[in-house]
Coordinates of N, CA, C and O in Angstrom, one line a residue:
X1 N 8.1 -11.4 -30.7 CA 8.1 -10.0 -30.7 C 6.6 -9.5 -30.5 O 5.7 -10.1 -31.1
X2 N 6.5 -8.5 -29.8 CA 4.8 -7.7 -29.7 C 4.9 -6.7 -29.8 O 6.0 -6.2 -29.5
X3 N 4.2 -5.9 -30.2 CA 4.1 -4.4 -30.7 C 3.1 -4.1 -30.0 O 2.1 -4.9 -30.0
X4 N 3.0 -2.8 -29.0 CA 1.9 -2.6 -28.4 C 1.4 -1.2 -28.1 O 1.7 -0.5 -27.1
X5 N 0.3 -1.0 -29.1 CA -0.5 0.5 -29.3 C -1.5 1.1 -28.6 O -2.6 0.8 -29.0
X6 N -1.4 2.0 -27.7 CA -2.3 2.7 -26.2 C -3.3 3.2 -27.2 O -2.9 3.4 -28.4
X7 N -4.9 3.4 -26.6 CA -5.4 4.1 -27.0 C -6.3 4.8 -26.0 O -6.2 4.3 -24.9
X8 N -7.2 5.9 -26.2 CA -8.5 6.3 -25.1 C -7.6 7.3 -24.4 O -8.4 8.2 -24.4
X9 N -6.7 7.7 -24.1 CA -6.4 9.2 -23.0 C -7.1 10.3 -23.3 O -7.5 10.5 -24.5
X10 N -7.3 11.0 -22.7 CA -8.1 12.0 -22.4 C -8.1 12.7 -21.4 O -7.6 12.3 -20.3
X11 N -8.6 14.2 -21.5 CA -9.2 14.9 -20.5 C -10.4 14.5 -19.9 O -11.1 14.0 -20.7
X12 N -10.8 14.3 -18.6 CA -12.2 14.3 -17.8 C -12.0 14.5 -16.7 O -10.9 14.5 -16.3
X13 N -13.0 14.9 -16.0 CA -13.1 16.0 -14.8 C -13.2 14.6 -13.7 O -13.6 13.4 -13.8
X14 N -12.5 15.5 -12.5 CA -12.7 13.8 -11.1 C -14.1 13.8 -10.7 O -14.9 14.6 -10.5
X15 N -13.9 12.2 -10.6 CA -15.1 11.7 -10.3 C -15.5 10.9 -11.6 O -16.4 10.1 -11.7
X16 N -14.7 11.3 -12.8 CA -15.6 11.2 -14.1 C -15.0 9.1 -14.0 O -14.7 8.4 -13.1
X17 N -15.2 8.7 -15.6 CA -14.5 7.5 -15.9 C -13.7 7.8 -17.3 O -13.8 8.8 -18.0
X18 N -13.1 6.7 -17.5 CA -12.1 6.7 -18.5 C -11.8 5.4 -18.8 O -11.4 4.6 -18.0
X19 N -12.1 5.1 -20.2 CA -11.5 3.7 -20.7 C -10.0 3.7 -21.2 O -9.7 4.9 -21.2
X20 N -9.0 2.9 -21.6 CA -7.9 2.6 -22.3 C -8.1 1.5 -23.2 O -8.7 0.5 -22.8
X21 N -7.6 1.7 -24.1 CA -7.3 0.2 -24.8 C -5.7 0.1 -25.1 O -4.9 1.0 -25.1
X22 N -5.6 -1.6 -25.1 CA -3.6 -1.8 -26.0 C -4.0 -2.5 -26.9 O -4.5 -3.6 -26.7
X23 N -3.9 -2.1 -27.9 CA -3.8 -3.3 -29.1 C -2.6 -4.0 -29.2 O -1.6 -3.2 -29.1
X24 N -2.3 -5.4 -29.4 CA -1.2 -6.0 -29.3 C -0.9 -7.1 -30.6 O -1.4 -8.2 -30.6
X25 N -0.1 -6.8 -31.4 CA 0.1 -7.6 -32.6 C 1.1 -8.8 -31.9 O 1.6 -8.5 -30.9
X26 N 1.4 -10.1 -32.5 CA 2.2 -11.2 -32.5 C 1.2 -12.2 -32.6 O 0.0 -11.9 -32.5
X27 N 1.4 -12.9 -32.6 CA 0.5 -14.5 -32.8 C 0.5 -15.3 -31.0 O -0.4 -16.1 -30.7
X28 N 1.5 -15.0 -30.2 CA 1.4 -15.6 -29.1 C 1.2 -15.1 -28.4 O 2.0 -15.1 -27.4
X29 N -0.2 -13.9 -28.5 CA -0.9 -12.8 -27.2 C -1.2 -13.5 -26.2 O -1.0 -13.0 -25.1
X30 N -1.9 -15.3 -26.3 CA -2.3 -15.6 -25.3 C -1.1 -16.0 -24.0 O -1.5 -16.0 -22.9
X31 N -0.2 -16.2 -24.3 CA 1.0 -16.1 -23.5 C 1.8 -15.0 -22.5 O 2.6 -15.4 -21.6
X32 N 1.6 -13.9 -22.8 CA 1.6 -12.7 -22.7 C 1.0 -12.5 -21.4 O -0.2 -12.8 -21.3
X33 N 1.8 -11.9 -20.0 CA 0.9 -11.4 -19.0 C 1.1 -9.4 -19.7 O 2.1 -9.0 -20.4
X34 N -0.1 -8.8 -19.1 CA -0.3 -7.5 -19.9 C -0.2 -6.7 -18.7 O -1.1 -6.9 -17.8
X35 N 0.7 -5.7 -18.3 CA 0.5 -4.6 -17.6 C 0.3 -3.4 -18.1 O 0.7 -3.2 -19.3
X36 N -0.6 -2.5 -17.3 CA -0.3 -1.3 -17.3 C 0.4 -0.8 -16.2 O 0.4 -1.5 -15.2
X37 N 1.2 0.7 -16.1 CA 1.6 1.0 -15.7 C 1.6 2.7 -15.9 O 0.9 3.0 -16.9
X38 N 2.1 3.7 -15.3 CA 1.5 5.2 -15.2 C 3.4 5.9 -14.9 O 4.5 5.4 -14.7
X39 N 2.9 7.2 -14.9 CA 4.3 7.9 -15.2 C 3.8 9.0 -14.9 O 3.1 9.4 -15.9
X40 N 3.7 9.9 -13.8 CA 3.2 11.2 -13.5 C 4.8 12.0 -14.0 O 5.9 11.5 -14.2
X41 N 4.3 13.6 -14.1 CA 5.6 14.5 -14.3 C 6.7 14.5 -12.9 O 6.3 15.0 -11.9
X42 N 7.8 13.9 -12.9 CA 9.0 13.9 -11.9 C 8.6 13.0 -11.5 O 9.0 12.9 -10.3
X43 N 7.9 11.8 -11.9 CA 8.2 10.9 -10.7 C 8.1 9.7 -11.4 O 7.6 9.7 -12.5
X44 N 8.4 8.6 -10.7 CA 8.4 7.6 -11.2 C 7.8 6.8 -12.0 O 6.8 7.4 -12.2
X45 N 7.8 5.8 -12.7 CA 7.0 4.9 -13.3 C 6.2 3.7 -12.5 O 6.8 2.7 -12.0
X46 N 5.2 3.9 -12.6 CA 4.6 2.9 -11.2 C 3.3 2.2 -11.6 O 2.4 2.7 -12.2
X47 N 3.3 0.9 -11.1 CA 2.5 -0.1 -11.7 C 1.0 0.0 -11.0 O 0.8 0.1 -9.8
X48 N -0.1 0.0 -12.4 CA -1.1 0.0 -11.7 C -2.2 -1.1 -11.8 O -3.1 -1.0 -11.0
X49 N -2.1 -2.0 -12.7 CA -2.6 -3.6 -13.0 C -1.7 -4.2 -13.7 O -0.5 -3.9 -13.8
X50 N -2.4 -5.4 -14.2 CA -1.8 -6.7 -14.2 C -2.5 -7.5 -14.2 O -3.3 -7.8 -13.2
X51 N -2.5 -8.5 -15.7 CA -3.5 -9.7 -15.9 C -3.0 -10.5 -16.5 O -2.2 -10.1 -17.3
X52 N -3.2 -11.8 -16.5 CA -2.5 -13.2 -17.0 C -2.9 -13.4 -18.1 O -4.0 -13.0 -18.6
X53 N -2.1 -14.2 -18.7 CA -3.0 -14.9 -20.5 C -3.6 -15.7 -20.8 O -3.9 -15.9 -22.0
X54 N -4.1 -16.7 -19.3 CA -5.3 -17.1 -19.6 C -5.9 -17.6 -18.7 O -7.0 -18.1 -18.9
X55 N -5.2 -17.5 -17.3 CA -5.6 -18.1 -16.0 C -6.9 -17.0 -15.4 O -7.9 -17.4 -14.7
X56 N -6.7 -15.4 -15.9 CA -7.7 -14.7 -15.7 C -7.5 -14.1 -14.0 O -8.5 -13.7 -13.3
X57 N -5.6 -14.2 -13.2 CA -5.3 -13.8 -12.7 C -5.3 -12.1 -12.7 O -4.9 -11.6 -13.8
X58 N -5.5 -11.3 -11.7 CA -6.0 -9.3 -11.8 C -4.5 -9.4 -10.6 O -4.4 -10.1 -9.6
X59 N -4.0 -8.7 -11.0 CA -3.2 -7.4 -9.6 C -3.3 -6.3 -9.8 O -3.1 -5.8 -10.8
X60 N -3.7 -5.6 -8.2 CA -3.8 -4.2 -9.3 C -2.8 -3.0 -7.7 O -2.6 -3.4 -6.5
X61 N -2.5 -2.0 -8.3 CA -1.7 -1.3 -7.2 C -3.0 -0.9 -5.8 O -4.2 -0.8 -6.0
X62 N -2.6 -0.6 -4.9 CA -3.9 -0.2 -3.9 C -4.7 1.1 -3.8 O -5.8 1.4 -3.3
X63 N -3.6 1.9 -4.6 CA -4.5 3.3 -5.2 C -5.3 3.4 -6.4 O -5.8 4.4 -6.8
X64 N -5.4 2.1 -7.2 CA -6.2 2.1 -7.8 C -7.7 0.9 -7.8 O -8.6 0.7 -8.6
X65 N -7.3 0.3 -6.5 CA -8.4 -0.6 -6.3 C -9.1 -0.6 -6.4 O -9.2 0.4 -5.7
X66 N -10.5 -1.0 -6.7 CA -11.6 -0.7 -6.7 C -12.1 0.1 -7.4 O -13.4 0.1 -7.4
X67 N -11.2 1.0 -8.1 CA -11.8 2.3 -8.7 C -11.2 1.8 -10.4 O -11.7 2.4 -11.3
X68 N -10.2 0.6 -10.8 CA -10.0 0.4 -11.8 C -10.2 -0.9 -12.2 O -10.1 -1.8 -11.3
X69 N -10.5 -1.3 -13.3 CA -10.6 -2.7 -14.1 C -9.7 -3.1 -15.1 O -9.8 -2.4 -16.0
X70 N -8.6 -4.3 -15.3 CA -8.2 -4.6 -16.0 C -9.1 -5.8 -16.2 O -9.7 -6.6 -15.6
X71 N -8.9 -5.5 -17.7 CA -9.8 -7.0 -18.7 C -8.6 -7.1 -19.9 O -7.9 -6.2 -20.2
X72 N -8.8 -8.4 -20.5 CA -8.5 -8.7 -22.2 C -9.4 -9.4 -22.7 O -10.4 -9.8 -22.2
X73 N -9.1 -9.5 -23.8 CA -9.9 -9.9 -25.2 C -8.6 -10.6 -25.5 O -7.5 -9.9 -25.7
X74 N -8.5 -11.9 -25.7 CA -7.4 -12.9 -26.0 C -7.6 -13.1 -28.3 O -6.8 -13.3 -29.2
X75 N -9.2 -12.7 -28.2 CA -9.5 -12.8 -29.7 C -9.4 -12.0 -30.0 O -9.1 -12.0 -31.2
X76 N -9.3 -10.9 -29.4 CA -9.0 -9.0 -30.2 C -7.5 -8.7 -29.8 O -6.9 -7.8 -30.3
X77 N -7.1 -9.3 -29.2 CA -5.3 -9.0 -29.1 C -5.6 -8.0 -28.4 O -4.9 -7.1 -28.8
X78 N -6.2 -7.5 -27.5 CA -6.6 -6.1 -26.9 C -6.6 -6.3 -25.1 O -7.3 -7.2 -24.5
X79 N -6.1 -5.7 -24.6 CA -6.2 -5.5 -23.0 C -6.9 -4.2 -22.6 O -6.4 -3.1 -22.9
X80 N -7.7 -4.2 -22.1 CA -8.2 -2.8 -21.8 C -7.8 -2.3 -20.1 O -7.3 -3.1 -19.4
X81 N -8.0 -1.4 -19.9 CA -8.4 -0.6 -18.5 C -9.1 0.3 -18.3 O -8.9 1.4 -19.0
X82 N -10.2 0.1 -17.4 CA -11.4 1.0 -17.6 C -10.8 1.6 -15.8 O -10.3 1.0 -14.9
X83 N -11.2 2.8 -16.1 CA -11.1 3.9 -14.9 C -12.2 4.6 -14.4 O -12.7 5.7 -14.8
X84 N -12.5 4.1 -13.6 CA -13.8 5.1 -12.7 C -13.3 6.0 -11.5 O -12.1 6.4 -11.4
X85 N -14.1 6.4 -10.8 CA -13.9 8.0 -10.0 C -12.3 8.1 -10.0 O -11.5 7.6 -9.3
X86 N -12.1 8.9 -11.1 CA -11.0 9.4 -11.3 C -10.6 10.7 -10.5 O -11.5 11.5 -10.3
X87 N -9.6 10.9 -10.1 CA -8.7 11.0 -9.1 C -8.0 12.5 -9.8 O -8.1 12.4 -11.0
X88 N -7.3 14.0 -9.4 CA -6.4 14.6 -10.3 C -5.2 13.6 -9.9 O -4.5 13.3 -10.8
X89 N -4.7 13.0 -8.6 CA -3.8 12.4 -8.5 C -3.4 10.9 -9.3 O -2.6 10.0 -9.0
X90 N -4.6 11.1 -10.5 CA -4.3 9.9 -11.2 C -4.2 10.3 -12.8 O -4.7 9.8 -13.8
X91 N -3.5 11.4 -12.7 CA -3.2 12.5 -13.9 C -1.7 11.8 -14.4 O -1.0 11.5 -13.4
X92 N -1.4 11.6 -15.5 CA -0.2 10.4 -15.7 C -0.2 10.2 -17.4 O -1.2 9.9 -18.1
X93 N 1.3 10.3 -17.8 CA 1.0 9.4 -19.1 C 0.6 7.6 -19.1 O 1.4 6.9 -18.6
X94 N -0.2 7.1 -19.5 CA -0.3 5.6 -19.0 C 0.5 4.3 -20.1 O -0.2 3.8 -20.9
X95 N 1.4 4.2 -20.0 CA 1.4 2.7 -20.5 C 0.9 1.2 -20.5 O 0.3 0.7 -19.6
X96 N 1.1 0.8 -21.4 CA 0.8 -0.9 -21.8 C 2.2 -1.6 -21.5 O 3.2 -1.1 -21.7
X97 N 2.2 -2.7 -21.0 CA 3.4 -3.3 -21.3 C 3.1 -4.7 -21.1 O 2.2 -5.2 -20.5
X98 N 4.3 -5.4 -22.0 CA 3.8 -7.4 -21.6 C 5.3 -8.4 -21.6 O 6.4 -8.3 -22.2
X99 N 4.6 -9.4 -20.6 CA 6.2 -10.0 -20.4 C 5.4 -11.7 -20.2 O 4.2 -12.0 -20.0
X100 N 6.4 -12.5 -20.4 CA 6.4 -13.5 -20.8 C 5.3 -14.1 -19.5 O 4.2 -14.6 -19.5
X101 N 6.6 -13.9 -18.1 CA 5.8 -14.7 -17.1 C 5.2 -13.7 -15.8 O 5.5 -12.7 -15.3
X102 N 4.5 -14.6 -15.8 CA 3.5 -13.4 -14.5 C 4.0 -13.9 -13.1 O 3.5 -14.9 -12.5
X103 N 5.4 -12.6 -12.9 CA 6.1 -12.9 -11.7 C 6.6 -11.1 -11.6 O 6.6 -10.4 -12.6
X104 N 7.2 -10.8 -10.3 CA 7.7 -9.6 -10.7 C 6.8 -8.5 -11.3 O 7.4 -7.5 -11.9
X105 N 5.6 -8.6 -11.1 CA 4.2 -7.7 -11.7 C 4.9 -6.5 -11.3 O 5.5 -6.2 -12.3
X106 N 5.1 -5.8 -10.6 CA 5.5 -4.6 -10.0 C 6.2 -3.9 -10.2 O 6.0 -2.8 -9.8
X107 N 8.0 -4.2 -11.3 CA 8.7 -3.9 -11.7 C 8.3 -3.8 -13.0 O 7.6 -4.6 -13.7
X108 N 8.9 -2.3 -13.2 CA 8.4 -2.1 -14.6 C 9.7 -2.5 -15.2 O 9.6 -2.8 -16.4
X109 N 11.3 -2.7 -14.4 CA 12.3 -3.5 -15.5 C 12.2 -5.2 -16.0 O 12.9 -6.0 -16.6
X110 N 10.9 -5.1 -15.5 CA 10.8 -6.9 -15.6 C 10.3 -7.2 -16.9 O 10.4 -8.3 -17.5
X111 N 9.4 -5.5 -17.5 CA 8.9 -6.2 -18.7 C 9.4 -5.7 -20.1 O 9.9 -4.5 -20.2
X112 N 9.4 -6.7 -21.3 CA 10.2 -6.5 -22.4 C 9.9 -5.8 -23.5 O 10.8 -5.5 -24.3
X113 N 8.2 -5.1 -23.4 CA 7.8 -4.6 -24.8 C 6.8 -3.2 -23.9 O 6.2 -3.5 -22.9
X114 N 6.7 -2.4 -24.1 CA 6.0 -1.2 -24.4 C 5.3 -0.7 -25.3 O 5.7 -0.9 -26.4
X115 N 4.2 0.0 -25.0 CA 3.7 0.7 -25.7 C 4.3 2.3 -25.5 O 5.2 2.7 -24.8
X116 N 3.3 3.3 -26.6 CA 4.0 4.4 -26.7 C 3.3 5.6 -25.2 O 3.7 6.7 -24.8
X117 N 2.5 4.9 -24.9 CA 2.2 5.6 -23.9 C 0.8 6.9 -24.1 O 1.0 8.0 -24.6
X118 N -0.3 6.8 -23.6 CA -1.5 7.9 -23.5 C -1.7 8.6 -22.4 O -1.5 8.4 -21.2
X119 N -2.2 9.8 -23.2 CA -2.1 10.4 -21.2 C -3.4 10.9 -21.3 O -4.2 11.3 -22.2
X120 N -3.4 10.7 -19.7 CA -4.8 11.0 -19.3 C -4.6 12.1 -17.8 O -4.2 11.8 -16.7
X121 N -5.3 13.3 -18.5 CA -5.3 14.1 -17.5 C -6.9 13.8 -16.6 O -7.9 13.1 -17.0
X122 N -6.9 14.4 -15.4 CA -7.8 14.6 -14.3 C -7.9 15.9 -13.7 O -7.0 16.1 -12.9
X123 N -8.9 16.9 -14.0 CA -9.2 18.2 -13.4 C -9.9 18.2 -12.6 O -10.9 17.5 -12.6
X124 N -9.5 18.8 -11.8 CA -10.6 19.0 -10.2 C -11.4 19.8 -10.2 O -12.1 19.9 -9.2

């Protein structure tokens, strides 16, 4: 079982940056591949990284390349995503999510545990 708590959403203006954190309780974090994933209003839920639990494997979607960072902390139970030149088209509640094997990154029915979700707006 993992429990998994968003933190960091916020307002900031494009161009700006934006951290996230997931805090993740269970004892076998290191096992765990960790996604985030995003949820604009009407539209779908769509994946924007993706990191392994210890190979130190990154996927990240193509609208957010370059402009986002997934990392973890295997000792802090914590996955972050740090966001730079932010986008209004990157205005979204954002989730955490984690699944056993790192396959299927892309689907968000692939993974088993959620977080509650932060949102981060982007004004132009």
């Amino acid at each position: 079982q993992v429990q998994l708590v968003e933190s960091g959403g916020g307002l900031v203006q494009a161009g700006g940056s934006l951290g996230l954190s997931c805090a993740a309780s269970g004892r076998t974090f290191n096992d765990y591949l960790l996604g985030w994933f995003r949820q604009a209003p009407g539209k779908e839920r769509e994946f924007v990284a993706a990191i392994s639990g210890t190979s130190g494997r990154r996927d990240y979607a193509g609208s957010v390349k370059g402009r986002f960072t997934i990392s973890r902390d295997n000792a802090k139970n914590t996955v972050y995503l740090e966001m730079n030149s932010l986008k209004p088209e990157d205005t979204a509640v954002y989730y955490c999510a984690a699944r056993a094997a790192y396959s299927n990154i892309y689907n968000s029915g692939a993974y088993r545990y959620w977080g509650q979700g932060t949102q981060v707006t982007v004004s132009s």
